[in-house]
mmCIF file of C-alpha atoms in Angstrom:
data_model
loop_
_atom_site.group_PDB
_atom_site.id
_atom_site.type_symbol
_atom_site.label_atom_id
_atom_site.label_comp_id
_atom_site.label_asym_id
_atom_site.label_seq_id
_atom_site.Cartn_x
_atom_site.Cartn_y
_atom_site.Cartn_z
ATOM 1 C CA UNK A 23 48.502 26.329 56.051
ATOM 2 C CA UNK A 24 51.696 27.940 54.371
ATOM 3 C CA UNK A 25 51.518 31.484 54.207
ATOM 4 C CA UNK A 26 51.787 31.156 50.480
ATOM 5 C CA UNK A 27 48.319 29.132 50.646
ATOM 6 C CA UNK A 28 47.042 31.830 53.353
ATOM 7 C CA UNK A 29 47.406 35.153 50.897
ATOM 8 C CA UNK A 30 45.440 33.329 48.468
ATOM 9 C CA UNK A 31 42.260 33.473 50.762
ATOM 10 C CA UNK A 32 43.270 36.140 52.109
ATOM 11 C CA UNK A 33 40.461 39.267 53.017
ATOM 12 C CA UNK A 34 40.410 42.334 55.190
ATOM 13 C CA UNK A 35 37.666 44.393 57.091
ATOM 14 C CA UNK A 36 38.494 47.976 57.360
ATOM 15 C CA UNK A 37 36.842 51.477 58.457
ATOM 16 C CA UNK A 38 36.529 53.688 60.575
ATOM 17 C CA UNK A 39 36.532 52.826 64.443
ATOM 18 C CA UNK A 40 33.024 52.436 65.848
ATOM 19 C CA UNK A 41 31.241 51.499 62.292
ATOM 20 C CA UNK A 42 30.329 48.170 62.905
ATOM 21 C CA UNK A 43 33.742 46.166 61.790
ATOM 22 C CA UNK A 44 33.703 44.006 64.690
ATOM 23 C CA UNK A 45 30.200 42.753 64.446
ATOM 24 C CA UNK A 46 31.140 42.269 60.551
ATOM 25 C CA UNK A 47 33.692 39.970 61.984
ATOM 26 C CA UNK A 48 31.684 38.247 64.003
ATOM 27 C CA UNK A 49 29.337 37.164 61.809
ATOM 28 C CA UNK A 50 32.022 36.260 59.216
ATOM 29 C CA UNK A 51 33.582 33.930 61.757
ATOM 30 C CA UNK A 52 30.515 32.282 62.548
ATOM 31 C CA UNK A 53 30.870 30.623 59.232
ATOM 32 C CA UNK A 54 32.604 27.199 59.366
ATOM 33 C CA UNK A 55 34.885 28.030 56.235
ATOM 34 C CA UNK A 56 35.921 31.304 57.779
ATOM 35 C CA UNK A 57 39.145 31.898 60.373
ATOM 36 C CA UNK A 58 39.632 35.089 61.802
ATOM 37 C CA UNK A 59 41.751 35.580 64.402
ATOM 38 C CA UNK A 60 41.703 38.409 66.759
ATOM 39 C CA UNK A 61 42.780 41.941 65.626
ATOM 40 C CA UNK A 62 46.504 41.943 64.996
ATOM 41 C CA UNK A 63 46.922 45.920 64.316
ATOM 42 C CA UNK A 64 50.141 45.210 62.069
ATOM 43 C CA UNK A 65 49.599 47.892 59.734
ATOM 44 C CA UNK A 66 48.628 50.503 62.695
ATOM 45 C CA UNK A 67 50.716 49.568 65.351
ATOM 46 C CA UNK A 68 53.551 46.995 64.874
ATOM 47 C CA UNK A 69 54.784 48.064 61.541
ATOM 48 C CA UNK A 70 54.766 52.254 62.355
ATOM 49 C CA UNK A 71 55.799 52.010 65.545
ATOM 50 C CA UNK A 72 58.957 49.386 65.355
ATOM 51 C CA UNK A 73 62.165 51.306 66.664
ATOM 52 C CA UNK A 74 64.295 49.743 64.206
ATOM 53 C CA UNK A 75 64.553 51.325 61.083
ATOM 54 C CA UNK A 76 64.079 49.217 57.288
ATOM 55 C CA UNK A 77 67.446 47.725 57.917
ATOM 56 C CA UNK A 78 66.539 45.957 61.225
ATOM 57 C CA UNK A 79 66.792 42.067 61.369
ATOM 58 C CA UNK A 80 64.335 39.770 61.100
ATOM 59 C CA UNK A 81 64.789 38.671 64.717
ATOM 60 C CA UNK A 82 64.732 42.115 65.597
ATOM 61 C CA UNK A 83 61.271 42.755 64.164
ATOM 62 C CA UNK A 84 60.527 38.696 65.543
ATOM 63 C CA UNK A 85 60.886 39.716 68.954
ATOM 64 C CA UNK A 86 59.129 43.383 68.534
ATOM 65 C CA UNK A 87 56.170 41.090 67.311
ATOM 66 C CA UNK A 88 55.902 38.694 69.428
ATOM 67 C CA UNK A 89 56.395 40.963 72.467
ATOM 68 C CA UNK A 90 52.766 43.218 71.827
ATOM 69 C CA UNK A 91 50.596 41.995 74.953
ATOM 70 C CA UNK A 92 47.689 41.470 72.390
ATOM 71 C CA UNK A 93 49.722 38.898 69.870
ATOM 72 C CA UNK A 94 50.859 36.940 72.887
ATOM 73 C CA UNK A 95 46.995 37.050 74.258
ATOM 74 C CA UNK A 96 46.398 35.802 70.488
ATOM 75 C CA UNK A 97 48.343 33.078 70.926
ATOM 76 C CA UNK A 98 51.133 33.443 68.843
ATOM 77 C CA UNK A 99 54.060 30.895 69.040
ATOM 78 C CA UNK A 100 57.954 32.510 68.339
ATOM 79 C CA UNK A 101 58.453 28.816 66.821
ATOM 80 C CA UNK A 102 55.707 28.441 64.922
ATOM 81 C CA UNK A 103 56.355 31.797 63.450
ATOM 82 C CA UNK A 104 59.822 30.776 62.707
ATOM 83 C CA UNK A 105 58.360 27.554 61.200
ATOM 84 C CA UNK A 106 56.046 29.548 59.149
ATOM 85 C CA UNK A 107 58.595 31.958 57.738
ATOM 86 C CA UNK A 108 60.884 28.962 57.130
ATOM 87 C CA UNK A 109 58.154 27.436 54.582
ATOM 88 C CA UNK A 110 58.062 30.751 52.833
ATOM 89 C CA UNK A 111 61.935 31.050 52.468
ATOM 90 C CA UNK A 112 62.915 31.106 49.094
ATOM 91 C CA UNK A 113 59.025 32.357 48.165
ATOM 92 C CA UNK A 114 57.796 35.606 49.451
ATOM 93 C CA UNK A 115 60.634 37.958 50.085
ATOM 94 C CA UNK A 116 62.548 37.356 53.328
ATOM 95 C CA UNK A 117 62.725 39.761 56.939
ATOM 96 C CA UNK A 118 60.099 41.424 54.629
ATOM 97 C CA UNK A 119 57.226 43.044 56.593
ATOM 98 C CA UNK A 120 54.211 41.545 54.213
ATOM 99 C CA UNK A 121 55.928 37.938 54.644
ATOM 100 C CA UNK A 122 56.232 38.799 58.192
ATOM 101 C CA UNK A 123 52.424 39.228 58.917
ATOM 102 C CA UNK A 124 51.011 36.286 56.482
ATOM 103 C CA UNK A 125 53.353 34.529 58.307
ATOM 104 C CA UNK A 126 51.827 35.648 62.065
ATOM 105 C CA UNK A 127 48.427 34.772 60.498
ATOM 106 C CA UNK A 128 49.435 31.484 59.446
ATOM 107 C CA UNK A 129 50.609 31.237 62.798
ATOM 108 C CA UNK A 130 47.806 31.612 64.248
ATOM 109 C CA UNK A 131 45.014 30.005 62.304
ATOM 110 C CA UNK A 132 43.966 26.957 63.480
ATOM 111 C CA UNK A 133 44.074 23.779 61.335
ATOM 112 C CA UNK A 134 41.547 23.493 58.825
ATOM 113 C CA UNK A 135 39.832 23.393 55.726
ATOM 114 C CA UNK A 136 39.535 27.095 55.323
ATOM 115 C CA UNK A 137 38.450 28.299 52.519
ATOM 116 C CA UNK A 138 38.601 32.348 53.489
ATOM 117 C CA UNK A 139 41.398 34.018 56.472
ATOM 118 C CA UNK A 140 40.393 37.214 57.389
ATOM 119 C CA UNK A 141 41.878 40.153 59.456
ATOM 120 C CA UNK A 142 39.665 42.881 61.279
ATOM 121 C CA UNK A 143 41.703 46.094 62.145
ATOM 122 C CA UNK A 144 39.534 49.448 60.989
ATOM 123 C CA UNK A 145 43.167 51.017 60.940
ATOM 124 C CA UNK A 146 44.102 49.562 58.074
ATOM 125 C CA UNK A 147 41.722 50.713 56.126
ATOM 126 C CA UNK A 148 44.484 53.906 55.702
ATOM 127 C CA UNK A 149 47.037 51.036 54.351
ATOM 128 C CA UNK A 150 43.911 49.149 51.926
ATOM 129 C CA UNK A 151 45.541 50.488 48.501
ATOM 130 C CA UNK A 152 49.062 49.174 49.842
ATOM 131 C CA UNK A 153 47.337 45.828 50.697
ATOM 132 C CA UNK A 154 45.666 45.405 47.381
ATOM 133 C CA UNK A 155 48.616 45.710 46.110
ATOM 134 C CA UNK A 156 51.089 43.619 47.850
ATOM 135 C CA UNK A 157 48.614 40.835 48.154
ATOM 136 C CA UNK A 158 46.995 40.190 44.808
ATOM 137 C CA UNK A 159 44.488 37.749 45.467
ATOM 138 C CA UNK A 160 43.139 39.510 48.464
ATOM 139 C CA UNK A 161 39.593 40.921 49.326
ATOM 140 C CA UNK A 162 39.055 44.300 50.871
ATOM 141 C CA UNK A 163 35.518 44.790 52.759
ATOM 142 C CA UNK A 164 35.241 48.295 53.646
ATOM 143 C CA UNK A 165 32.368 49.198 56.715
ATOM 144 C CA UNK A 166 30.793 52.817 56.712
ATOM 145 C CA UNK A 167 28.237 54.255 59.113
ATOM 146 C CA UNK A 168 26.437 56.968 59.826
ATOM 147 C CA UNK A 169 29.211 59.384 60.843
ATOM 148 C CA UNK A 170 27.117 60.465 63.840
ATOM 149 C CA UNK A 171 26.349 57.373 64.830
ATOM 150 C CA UNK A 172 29.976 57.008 65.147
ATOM 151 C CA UNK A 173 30.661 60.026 67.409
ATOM 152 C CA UNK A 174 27.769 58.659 69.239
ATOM 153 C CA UNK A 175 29.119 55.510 69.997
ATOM 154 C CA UNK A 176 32.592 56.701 70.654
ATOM 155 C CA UNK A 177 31.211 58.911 73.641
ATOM 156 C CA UNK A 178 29.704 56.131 75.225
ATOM 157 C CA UNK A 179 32.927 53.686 75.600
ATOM 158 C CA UNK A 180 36.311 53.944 77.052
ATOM 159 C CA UNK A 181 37.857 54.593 73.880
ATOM 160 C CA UNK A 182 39.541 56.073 71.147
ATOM 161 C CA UNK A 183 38.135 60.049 71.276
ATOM 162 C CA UNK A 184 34.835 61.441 72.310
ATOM 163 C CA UNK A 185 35.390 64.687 70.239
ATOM 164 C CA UNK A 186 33.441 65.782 66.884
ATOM 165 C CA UNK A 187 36.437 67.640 65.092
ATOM 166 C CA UNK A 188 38.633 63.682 65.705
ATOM 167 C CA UNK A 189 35.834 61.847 64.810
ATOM 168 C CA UNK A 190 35.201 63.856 61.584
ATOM 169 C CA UNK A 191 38.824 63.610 61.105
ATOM 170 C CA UNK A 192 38.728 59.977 60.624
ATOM 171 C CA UNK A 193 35.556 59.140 59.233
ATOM 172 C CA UNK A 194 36.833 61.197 56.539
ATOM 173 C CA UNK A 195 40.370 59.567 55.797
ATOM 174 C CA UNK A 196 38.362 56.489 55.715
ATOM 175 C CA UNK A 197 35.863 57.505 53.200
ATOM 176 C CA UNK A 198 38.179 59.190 51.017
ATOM 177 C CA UNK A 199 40.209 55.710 50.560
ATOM 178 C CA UNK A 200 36.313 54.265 49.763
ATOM 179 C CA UNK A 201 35.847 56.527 47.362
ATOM 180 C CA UNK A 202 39.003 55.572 45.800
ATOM 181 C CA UNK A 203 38.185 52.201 46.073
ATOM 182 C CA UNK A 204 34.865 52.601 44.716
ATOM 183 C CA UNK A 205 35.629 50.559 41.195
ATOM 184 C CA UNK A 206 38.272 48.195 42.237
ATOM 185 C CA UNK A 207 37.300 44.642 41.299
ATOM 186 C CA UNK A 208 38.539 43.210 44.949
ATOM 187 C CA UNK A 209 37.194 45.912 47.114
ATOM 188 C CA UNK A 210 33.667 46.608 48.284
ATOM 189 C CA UNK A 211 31.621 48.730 50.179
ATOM 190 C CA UNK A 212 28.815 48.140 52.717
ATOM 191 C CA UNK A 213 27.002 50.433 55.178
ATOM 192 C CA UNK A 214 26.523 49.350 58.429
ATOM 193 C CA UNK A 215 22.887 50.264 58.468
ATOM 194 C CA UNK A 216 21.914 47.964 55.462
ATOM 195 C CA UNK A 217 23.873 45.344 57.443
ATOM 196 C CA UNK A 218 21.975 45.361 60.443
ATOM 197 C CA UNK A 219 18.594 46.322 58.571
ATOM 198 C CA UNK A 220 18.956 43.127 56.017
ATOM 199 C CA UNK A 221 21.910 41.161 57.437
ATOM 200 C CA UNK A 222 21.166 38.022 55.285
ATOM 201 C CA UNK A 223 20.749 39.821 51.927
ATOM 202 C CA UNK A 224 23.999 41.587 53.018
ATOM 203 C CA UNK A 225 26.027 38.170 54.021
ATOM 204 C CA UNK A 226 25.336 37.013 50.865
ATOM 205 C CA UNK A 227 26.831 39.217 49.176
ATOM 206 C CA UNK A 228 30.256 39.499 51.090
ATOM 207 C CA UNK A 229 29.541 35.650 50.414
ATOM 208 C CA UNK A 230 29.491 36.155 46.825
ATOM 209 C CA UNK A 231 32.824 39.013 47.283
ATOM 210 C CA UNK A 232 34.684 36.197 48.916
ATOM 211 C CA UNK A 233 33.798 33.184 46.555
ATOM 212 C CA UNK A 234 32.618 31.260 49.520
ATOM 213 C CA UNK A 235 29.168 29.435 49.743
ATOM 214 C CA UNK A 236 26.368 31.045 51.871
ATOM 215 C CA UNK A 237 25.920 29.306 55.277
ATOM 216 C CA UNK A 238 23.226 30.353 57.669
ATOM 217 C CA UNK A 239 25.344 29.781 60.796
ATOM 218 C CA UNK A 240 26.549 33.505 60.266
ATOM 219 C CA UNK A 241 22.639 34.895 61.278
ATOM 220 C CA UNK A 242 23.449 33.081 64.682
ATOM 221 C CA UNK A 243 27.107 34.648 65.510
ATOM 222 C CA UNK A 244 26.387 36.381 69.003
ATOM 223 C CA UNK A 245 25.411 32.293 70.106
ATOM 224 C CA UNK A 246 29.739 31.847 69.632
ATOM 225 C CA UNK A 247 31.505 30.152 72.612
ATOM 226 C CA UNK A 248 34.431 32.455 72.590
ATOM 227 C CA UNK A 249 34.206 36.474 72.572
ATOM 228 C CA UNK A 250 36.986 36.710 69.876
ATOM 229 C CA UNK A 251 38.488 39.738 71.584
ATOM 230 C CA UNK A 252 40.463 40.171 74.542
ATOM 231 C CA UNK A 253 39.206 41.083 78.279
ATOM 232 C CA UNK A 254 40.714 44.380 77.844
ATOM 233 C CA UNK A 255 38.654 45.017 74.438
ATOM 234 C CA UNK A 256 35.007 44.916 76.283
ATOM 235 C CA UNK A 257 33.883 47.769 74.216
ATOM 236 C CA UNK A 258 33.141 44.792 71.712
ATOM 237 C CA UNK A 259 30.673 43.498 74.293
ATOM 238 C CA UNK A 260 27.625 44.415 71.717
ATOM 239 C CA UNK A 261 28.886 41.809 69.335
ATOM 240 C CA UNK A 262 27.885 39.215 72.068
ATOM 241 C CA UNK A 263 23.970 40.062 71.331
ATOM 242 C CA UNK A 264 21.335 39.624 68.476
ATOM 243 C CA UNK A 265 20.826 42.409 66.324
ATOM 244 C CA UNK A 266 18.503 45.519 66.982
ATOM 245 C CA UNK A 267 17.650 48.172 64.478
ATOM 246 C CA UNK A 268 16.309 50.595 67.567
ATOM 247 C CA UNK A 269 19.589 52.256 67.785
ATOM 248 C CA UNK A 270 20.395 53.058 64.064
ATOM 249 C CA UNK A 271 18.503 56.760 64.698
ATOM 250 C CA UNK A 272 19.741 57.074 68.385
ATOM 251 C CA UNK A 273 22.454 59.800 67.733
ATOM 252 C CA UNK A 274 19.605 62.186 66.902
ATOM 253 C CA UNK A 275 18.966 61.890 71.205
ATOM 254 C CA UNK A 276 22.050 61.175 72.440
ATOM 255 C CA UNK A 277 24.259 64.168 70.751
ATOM 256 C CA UNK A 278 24.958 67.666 72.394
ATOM 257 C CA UNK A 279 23.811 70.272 69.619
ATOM 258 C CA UNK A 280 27.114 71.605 69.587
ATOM 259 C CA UNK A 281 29.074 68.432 68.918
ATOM 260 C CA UNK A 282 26.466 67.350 66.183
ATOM 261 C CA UNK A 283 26.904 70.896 64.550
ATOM 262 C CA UNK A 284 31.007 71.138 64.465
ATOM 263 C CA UNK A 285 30.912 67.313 62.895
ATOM 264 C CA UNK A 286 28.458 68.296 60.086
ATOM 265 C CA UNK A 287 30.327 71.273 59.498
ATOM 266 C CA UNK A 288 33.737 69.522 59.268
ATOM 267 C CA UNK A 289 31.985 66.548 56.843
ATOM 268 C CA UNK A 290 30.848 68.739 54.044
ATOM 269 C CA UNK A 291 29.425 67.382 50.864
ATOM 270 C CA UNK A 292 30.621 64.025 51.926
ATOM 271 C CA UNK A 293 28.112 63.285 54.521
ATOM 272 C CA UNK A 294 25.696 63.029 51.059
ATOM 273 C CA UNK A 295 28.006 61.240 49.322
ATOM 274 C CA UNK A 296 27.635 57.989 51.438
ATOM 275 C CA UNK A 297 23.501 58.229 51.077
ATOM 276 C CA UNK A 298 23.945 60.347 54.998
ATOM 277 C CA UNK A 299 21.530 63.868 55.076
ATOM 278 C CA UNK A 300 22.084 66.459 56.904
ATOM 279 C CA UNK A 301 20.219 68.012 59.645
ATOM 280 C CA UNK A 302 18.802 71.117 59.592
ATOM 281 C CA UNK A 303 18.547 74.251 61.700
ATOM 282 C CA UNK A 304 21.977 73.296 63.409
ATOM 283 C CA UNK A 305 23.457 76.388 64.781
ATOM 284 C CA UNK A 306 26.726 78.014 62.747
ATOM 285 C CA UNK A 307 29.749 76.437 63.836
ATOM 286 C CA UNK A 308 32.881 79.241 64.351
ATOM 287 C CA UNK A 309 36.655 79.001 63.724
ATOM 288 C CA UNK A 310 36.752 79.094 67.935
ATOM 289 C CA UNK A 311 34.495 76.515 68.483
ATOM 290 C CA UNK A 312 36.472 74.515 66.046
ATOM 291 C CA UNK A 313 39.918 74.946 68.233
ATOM 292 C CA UNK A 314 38.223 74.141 71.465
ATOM 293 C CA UNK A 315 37.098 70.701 69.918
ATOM 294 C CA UNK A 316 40.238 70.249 68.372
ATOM 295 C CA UNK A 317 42.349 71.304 72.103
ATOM 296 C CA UNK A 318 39.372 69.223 74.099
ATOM 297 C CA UNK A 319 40.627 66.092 71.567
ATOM 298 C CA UNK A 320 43.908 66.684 72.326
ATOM 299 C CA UNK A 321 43.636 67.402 76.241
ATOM 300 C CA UNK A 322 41.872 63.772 76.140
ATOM 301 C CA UNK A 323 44.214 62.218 74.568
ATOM 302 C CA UNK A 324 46.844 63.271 76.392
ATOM 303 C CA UNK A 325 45.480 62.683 79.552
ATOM 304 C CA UNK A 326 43.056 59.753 79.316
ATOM 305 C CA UNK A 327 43.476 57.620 76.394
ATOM 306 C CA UNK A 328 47.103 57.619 76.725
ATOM 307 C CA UNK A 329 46.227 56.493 80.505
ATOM 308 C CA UNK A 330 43.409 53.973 79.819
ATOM 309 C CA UNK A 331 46.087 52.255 77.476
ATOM 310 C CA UNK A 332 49.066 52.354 79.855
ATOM 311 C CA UNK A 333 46.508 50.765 82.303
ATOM 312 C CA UNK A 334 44.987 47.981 79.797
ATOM 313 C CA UNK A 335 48.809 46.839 78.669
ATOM 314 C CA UNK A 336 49.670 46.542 82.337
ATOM 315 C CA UNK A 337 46.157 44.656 83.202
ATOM 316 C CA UNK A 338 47.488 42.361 80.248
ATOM 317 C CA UNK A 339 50.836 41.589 81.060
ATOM 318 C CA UNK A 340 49.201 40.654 84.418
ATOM 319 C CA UNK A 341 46.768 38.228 83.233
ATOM 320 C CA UNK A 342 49.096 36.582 80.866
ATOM 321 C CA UNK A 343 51.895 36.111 83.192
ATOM 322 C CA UNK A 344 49.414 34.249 85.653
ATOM 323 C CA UNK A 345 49.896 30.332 85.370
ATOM 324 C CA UNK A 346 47.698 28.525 82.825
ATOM 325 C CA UNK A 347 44.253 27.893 84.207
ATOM 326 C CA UNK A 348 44.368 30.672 87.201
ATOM 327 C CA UNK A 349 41.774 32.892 87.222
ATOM 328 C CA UNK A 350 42.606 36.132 85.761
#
């Protein structure tokens, strides 16, 4: 598939990290019209973080690309790239970013009779307005959940922060570009509690979004044969299991009083906004409290996340330099 014929079935998934986007996927992918290939963080990582400059080459930003441990672990090809951007010479603009990543997802789809390519990085749900934009046939399927759900979660895996005042931070960049989003013909919404509550009623209508026929293969996604993530990416592990409803409430046990009170207070009016109430009789939340979270975040980051990633790129680099078939 050209990249020209790729941006014309082209969809996202985007939120914020820990609100169900990777279960989304997976039951996406479980339909047999559906391709999505494993997160490619262009928007997030790649693009933003390519020493370069604008006026860089297009073999320059080639062999940035292919050289991320988790496109190589996606399989991507430096000829079949080439091959890719070759076909869309003369159509999409050239050593132009946008042609450069329909290009790495033609790349990496499969052959097929596709009728939807998606591409699951919560990230980009800060670059969704640019993306509706540059891609005008494209869908946008934006995930929300329970914001202390999502602080919950995020304290129980080895990643991304375990603080309230981050966590607040980003579920509310992500739910100001929903709100923004709210009436755009080729964006929707969907909260991750309806999605586990009703999943069917729910499929049907990203169905619908995409202009793709319902298929009940989708209800049966954690039966897959391949995870769809890489080794290093086991907090996607859930994703491997049927649904359960138990946990939707679970934050209510699981969250220190403290942490639950500074991420209400940050949240504000938009907690209600997204159908979320608040609890009551939390204790009042001071401007010190508020700089400890915020110096706790930044302490962590500092000295674990940036440590845990160092240590997953170098687990990686080892796996993928052993010889084909080797156990890892």
């Amino acid at each position: 598939m050209t990249p020209q014929e790729l941006a014309s079935r082209l969809f996202f998934i985007v939120g914020c990290g820990r609100s169900g986007t990777t279960l989304l996927k997976s039951m996406l992918a479980a339909h047999p019209g559906v391709y999505l290939p494993p997160e490619t963080f262009f928007y997030s990582s790649i693009r933003p973080r390519f020493p370069g400059g604008e006026q860089a080459s297009s073999d320059q930003r080639l062999d940035y690309l292919c050289a991320r441990w988790w496109m190589r672990d996606a399989g991507l090809n430096r000829a079949r790239l080439e091959e890719q951007l070759t076909l869309a010479a003369g159509k999409l603009p050239a050593a132009d970013w946008h042609t450069l990543f329909l290009a790495t997802l033609s790349s990496l789809t499969p052959q097929g009779s596709w009728q939807a390519i998606g591409e699951k990085t919560p990230a980009h749900v800060l670059v969704a307005e640019e993306l509706l934009e540059v891609f005008p046939d494209c869908r946008i399927i934006q995930v929300v959940r329970d914001p202390r759900a999502v602080l919950s979660s995020y304290r129980k895996v080895k990643v991304g922060t375990n603080e309230a005042v981050a966590v607040a931070r980003e579920w509310l960049a992500a739910t100001a570009v929903h709100q923004r989003l709210r009436e755009h013909p080729r964006a929707t919404l969907l909260h991750y509690e309806e999605l586990v509550s009703d999943p069917e009623a729910v499929l049907r209508g990203l169905c619908a979004h995409l202009q793709i026929a319902w298929d009940p293969a989708m209800l049966a996604f954690h039966q897959r044969d391949e995870a769809g993530y890489a080794q290093e990416q086991a907090h996607h592990a859930a994703t491997q299991r049927p649904l359960f409803q138990d946990r939707l409430e679970a934050w209510r046990d699981e969250l220190p009083v403290q942490q639950l009170a500074i991420l209400e207070s940050r949240l504000g009016e938009r907690l209600e906004d997204f159908g979320y109430q608040p609890s009551a009789g939390l204790p009042r939340v001071g401007a010190l409290s508020l700089r400890l979270s915020h110096w706790r975040d930044q302490a962590h980051r500092l000295t674990v996340r940036r440590g845990r990633q160092y240590l997953k790129r170098r687990r990686a680099l080892r796996r993928l330099a052993k010889p084909s078939g080797e156990e890892a």
